[in-house]
Tab-separated table of C-alpha atoms in Angstrom:
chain	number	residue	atom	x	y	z
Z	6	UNK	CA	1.147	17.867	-13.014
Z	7	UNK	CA	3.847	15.638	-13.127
Z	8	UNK	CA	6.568	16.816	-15.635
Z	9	UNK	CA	7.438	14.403	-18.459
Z	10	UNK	CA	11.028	14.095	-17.782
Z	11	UNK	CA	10.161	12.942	-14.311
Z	12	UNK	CA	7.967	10.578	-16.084
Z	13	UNK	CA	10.962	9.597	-17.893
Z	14	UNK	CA	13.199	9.185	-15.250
Z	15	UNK	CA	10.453	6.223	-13.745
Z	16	UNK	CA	9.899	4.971	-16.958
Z	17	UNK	CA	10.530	0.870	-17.118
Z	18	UNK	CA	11.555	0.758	-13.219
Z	19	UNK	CA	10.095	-1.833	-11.345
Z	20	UNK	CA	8.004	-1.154	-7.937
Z	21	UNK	CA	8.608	-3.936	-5.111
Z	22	UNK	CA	9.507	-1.806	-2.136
Z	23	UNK	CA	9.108	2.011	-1.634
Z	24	UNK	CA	12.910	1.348	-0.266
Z	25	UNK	CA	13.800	1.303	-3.998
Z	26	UNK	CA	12.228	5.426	-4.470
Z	27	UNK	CA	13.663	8.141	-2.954
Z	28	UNK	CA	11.286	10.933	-1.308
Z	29	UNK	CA	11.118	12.903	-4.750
Z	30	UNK	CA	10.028	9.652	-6.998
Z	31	UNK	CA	7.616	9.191	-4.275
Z	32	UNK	CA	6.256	12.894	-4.458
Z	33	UNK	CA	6.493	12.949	-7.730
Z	34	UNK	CA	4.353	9.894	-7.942
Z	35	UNK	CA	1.667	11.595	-5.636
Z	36	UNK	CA	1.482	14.636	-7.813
Z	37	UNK	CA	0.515	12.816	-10.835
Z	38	UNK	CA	-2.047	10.582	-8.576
Z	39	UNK	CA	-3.499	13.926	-7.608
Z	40	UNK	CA	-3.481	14.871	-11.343
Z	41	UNK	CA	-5.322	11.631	-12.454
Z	42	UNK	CA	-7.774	12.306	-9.994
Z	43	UNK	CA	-8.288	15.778	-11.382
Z	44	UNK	CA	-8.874	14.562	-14.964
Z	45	UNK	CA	-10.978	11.483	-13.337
Z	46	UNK	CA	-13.600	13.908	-11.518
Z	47	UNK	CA	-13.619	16.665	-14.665
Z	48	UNK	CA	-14.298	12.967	-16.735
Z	49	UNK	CA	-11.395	14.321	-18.814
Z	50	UNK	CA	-9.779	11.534	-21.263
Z	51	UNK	CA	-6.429	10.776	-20.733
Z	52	UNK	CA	-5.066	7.766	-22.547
Z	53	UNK	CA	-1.287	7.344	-22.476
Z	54	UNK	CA	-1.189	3.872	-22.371
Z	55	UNK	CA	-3.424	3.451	-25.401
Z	56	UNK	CA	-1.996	-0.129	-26.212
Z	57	UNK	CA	-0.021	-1.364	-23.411
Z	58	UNK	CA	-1.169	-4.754	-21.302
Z	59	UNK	CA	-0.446	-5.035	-17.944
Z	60	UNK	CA	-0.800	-8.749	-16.669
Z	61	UNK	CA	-2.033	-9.238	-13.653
Z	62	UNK	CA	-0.924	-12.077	-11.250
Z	63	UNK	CA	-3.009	-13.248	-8.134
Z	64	UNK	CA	-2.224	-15.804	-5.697
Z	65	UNK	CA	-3.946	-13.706	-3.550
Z	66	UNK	CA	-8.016	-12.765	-2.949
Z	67	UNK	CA	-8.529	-9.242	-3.544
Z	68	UNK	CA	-11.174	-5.888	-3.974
Z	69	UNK	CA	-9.427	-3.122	-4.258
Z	70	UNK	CA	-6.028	-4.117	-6.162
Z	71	UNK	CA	-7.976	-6.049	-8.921
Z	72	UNK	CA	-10.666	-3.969	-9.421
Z	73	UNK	CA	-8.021	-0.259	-9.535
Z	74	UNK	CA	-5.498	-1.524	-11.753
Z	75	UNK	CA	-8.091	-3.443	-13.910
Z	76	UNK	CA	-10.136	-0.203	-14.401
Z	77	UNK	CA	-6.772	2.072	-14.111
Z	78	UNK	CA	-5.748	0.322	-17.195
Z	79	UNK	CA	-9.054	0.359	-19.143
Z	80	UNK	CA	-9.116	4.492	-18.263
Z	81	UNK	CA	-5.495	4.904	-19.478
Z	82	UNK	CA	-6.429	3.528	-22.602
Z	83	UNK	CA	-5.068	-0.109	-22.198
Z	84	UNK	CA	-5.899	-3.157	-20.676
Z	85	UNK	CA	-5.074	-5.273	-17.641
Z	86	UNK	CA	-5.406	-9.011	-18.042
Z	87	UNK	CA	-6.303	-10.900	-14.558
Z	88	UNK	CA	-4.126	-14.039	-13.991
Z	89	UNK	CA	-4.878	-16.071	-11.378
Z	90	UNK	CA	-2.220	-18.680	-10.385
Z	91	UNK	CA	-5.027	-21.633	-10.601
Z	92	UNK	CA	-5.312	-21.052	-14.919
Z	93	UNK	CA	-1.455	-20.262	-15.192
Z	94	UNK	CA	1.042	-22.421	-15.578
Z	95	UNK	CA	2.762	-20.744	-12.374
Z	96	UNK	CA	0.423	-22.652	-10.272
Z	97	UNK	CA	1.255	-26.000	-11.581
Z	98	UNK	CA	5.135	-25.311	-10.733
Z	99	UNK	CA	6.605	-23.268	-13.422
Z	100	UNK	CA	9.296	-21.935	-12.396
Z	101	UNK	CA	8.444	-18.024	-11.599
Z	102	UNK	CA	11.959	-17.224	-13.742
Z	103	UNK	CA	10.433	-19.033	-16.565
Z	104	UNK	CA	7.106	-17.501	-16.428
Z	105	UNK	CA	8.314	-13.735	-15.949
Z	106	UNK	CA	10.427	-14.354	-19.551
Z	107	UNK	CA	7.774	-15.576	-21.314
Z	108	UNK	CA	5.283	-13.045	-19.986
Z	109	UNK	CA	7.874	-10.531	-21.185
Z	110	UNK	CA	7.365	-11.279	-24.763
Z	111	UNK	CA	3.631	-10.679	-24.303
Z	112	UNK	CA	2.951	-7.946	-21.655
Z	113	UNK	CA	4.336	-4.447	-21.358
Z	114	UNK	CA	3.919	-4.842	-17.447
Z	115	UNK	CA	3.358	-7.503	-14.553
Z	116	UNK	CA	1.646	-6.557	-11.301
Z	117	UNK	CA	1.729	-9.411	-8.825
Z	118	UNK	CA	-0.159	-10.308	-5.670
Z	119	UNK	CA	1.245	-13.056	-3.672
Z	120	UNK	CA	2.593	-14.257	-0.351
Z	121	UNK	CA	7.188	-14.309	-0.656
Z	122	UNK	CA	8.237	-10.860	-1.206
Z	123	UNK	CA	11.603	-13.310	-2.710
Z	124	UNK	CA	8.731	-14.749	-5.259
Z	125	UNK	CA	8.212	-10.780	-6.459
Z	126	UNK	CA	12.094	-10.116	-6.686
Z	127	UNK	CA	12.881	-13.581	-8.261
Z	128	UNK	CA	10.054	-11.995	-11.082
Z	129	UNK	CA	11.410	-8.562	-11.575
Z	130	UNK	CA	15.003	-10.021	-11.952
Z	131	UNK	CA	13.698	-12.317	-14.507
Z	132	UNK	CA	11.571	-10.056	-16.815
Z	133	UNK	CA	12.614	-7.555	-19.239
Z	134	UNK	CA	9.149	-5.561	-18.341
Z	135	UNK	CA	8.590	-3.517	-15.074
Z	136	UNK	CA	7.210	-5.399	-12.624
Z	137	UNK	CA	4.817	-4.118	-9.257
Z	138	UNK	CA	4.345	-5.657	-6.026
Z	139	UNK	CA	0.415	-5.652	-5.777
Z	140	UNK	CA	1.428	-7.062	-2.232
Z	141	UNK	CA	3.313	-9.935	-0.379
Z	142	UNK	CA	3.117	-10.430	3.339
Z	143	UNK	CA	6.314	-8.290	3.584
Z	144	UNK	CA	5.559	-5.265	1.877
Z	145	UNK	CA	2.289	-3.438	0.553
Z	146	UNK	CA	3.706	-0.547	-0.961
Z	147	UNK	CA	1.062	0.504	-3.857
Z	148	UNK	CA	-1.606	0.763	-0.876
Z	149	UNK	CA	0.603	3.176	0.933
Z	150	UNK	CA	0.433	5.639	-2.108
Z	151	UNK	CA	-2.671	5.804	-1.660
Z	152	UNK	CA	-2.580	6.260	1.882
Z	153	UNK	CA	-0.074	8.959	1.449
Z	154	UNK	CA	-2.226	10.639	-1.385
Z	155	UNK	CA	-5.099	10.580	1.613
Z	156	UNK	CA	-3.265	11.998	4.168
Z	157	UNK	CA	-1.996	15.021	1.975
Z	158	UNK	CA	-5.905	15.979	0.704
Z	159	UNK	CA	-6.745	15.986	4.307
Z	160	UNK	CA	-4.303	17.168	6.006
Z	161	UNK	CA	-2.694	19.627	3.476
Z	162	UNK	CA	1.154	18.036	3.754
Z	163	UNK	CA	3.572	14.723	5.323
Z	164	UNK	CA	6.398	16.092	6.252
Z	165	UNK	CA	6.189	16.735	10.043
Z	166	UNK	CA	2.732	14.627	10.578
Z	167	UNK	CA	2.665	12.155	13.071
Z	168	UNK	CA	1.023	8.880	12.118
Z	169	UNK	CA	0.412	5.340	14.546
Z	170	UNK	CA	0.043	2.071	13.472
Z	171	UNK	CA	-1.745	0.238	15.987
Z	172	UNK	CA	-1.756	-3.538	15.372
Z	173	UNK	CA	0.126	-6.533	13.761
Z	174	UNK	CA	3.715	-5.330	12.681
Z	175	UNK	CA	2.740	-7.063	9.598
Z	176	UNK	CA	3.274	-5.888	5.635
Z	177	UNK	CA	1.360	-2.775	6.170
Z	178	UNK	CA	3.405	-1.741	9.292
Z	179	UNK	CA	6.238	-2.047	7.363
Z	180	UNK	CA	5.348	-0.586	4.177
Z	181	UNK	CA	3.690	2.818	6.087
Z	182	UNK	CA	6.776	3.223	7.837
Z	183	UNK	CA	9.446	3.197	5.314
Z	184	UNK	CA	6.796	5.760	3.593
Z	185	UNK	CA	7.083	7.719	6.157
Z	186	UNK	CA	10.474	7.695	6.839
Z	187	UNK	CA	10.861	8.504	3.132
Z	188	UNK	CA	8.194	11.676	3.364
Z	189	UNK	CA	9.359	13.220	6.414
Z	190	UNK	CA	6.574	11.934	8.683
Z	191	UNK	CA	7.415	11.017	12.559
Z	192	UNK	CA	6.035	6.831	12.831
Z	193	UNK	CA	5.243	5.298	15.906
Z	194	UNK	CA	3.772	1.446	16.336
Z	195	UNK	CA	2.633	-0.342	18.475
Z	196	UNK	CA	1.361	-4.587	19.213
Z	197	UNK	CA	2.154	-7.264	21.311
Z	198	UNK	CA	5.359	-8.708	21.734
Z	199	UNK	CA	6.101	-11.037	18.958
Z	200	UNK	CA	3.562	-8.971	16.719
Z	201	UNK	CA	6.179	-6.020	16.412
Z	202	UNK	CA	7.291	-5.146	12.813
Z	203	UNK	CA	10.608	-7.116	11.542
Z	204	UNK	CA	14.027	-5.318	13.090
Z	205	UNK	CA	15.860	-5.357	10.151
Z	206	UNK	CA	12.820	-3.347	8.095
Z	207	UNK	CA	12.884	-0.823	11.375
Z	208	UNK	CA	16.461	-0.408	11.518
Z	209	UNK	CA	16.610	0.018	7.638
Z	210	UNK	CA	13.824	2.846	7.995
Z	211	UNK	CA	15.361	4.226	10.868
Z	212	UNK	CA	18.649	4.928	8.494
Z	213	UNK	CA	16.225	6.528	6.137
Z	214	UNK	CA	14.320	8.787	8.956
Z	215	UNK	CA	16.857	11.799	9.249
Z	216	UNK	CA	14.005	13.957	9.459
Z	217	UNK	CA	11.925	12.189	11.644
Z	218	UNK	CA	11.277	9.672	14.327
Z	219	UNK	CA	10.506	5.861	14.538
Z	220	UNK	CA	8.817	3.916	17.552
Z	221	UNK	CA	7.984	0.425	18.310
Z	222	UNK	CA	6.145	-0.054	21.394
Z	223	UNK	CA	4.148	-2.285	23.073
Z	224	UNK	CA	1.735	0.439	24.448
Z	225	UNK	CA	-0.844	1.557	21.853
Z	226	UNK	CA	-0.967	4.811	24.171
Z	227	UNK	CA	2.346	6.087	24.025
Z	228	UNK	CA	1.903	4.994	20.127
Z	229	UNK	CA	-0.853	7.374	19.276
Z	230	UNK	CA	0.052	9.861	21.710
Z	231	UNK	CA	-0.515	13.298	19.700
Z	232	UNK	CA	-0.812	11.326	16.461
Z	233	UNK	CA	-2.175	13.094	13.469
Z	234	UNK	CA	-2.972	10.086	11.796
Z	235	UNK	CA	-4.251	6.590	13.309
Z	236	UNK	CA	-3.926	3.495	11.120
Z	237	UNK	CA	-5.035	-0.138	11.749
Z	238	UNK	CA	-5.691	-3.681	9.787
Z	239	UNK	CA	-7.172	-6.573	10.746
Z	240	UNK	CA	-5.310	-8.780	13.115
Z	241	UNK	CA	-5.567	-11.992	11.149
Z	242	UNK	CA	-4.607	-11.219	7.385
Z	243	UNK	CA	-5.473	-13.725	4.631
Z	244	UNK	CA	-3.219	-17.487	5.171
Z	245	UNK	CA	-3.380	-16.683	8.924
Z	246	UNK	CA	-6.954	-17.572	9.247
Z	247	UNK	CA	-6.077	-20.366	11.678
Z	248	UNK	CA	-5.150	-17.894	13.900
Z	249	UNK	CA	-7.919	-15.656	14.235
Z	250	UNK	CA	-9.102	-16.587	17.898
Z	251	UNK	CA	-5.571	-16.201	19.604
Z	252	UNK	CA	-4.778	-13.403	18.257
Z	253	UNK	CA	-8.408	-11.421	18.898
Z	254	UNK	CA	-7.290	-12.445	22.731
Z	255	UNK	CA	-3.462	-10.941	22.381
Z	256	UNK	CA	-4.993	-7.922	20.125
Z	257	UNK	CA	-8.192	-6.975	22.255
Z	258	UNK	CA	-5.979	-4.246	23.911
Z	259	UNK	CA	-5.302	-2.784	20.706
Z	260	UNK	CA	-8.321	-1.432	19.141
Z	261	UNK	CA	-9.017	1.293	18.005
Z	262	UNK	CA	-11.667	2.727	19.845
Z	263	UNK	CA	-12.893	6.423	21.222
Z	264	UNK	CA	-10.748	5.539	24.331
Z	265	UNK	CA	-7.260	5.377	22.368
Z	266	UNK	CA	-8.458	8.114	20.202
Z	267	UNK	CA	-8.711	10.563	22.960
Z	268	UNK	CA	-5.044	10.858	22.842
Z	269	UNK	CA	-4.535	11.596	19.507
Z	270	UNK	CA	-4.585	14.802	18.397
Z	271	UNK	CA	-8.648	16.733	18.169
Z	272	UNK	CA	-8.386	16.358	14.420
Z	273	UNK	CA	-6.491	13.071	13.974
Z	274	UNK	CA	-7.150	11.201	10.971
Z	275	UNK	CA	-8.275	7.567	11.081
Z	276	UNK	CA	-7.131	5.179	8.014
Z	277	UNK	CA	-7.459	1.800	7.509
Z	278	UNK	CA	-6.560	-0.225	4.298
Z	279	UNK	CA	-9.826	-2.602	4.392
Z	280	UNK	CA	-11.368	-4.928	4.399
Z	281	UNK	CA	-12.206	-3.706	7.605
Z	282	UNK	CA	-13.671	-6.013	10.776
Z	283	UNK	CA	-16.139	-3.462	12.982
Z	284	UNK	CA	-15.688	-4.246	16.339
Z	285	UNK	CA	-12.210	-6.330	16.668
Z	286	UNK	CA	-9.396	-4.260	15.447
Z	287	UNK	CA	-11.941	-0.733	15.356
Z	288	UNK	CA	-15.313	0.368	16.474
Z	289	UNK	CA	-17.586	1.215	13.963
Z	290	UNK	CA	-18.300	4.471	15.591
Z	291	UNK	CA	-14.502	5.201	14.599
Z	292	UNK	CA	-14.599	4.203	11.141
Z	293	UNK	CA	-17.813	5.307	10.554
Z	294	UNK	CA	-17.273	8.603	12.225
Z	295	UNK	CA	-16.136	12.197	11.593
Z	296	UNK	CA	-12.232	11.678	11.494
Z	297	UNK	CA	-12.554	8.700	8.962
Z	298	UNK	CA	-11.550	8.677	5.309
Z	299	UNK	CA	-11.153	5.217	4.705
Z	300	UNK	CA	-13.425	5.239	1.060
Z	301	UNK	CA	-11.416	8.265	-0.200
Z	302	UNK	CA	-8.333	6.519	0.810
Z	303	UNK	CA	-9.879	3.209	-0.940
Z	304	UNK	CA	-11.210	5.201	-3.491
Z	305	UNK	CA	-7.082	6.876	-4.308
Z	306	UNK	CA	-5.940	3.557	-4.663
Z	307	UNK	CA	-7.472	3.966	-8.353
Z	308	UNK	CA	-5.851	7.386	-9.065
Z	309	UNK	CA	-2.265	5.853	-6.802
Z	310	UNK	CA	-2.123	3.119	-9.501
Z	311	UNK	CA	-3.204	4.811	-12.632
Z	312	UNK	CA	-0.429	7.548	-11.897
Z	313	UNK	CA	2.242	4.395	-11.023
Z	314	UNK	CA	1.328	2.686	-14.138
Z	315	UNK	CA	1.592	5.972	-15.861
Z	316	UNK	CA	4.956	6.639	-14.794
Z	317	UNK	CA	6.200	3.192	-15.382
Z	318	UNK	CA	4.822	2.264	-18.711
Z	319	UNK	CA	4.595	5.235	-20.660
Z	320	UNK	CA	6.246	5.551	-23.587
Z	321	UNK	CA	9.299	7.778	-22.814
């Protein structure tokens, strides 16, 4: 498990980018996820945050971040309050300084789901409580501990692993590769031009990536060539709805489908953060199949955020 001083050393730090934790926060992080999980299947109780409220802000739709740190917090002993912007003052203008001070009088921590990654930072700089990025469209960093907790049942270790991101350079391009850049993992990515992941993240992770390698490409081939992991997302992610028929015609040569997978390695691993849509960005017969964990990897997003909150709230 986890050792309490390196639960100390997290304690009341906030969680926007996994830029902000170096590769030993972030294994340390995995370790307790792996504990929680432990205690979880042995239906152990474990209650360190007997007392603590998390509040929890969504300007966004979601499955699996509502319904793991809701239930994260209720298993850790405490309790997660859902705010959605429409019944908070936040959503009739409020300014988002305002609202993170007087939420820090109430709450012990904020998790927030929303579009500006600036929105998240203008929070965390405001409140006197830790703060977590549930997601923006720049960064999805709690969903890559998962994905990292995934790929390490599976596969055993990171550091060394190959994984491809096939699809839209978008928050969870990002967010995988500066995880793996942190974890010793080699990264490679690939979509259509003007779909590639933002330069300054890439160069920033390439800084980080001593270990390892980064590629952006255009050609999902040379992307998942000898991957040991293969990772996709929809094409169209929520707000971009508009754009869902161009961009199934500029993305059709990007799924993921047994023909790609043939030049990954035999026992590659396929991921995907869901919701998934069979047939555009994968096959079913690829997340459905063999080399698929995509409901243990949605299922660790419970046991990712019970060990973040953990770390972050407990009582040092």
């Amino acid at each position: 498990m986890m050792s309490d001083s390196a639960i100390n050393q997290l304690a009341g730090k906030d969680f926007l980018t996994l830029f902000d934790y170096d590769s030993d926060e972030i294994a340390d992080l995995l370790t307790l996820a792996k504990d929680m999980k432990q205690r979880h299947k042995l239906g152990e109780i474990y209650q360190p945050l007997k007392g603590k409220v998390m509040g929890l802000i969504f300007e966004k739709a979601s499955t699996r971040t509502r319904v793991s740190f809701e239930v994260g917090m209720y298993q850790l002993g405490g309790t997660g309050l859902f705010l959605s912007s429409k019944d908070i003052q936040l959503g009739r203008g409020e300014p988002i300084a305002d609202t993170a001070k007087v939420l820090s009088g109430y709450l012990d921590g904020i998790m927030i789901r929303t579009f500006a990654q600036e929105d998240v930072e203008t929070l965390a700089k405001n409140a006197s409580i830790p703060v977590i990025n549930g997601l923006t469209d720049t960064f999805h960093p709690c969903q890559v501990l998962a994905d990292l907790q995934t790929i390490e049942e599976v596969k055993g270790t990171l550091k060394g692993l190959k994984i491809a991101y096939i699809g839209d350079g978008n928050n969870m391009a990002h967010s995988l590769m500066i995880g793996a850049a942190k974890m010793g993992m080699h990264f490679s990515t690939a979509a259509p031009e003007g779909y590639l992941p933002d330069e300054t993240i890439v160069n920033q992770a390439k800084e980080i990536a001593t270990e390892s390698t980064i590629t952006v490409t255009t050609d999902p081939v040379e992307a998942v060539k000898d991957a040991d992991v293969i990772y996709t997302d929809v094409w169209a992610s929520m707000g971009q709805e508009s754009e869902q028929q161009k961009r199934e015609q500029l993305f059709a040569a990007y799924q993921v489908n047994q023909a790609l997978v043939n030049h990954a390695k035999p026992d590659y691993l396929f991921l995907h953060c869901l919701p998934a849509h069979r047939g555009e960005e994968v096959t079913a017969s690829i997340i459905d199949g063999k080399h698929s964990a995509v409901f243990q990897e949605a299922e660790n997003r419970l046991h990712a955020q019970k060990a973040l909150m953990t770390a972050l709230l407990a009582d040092a």
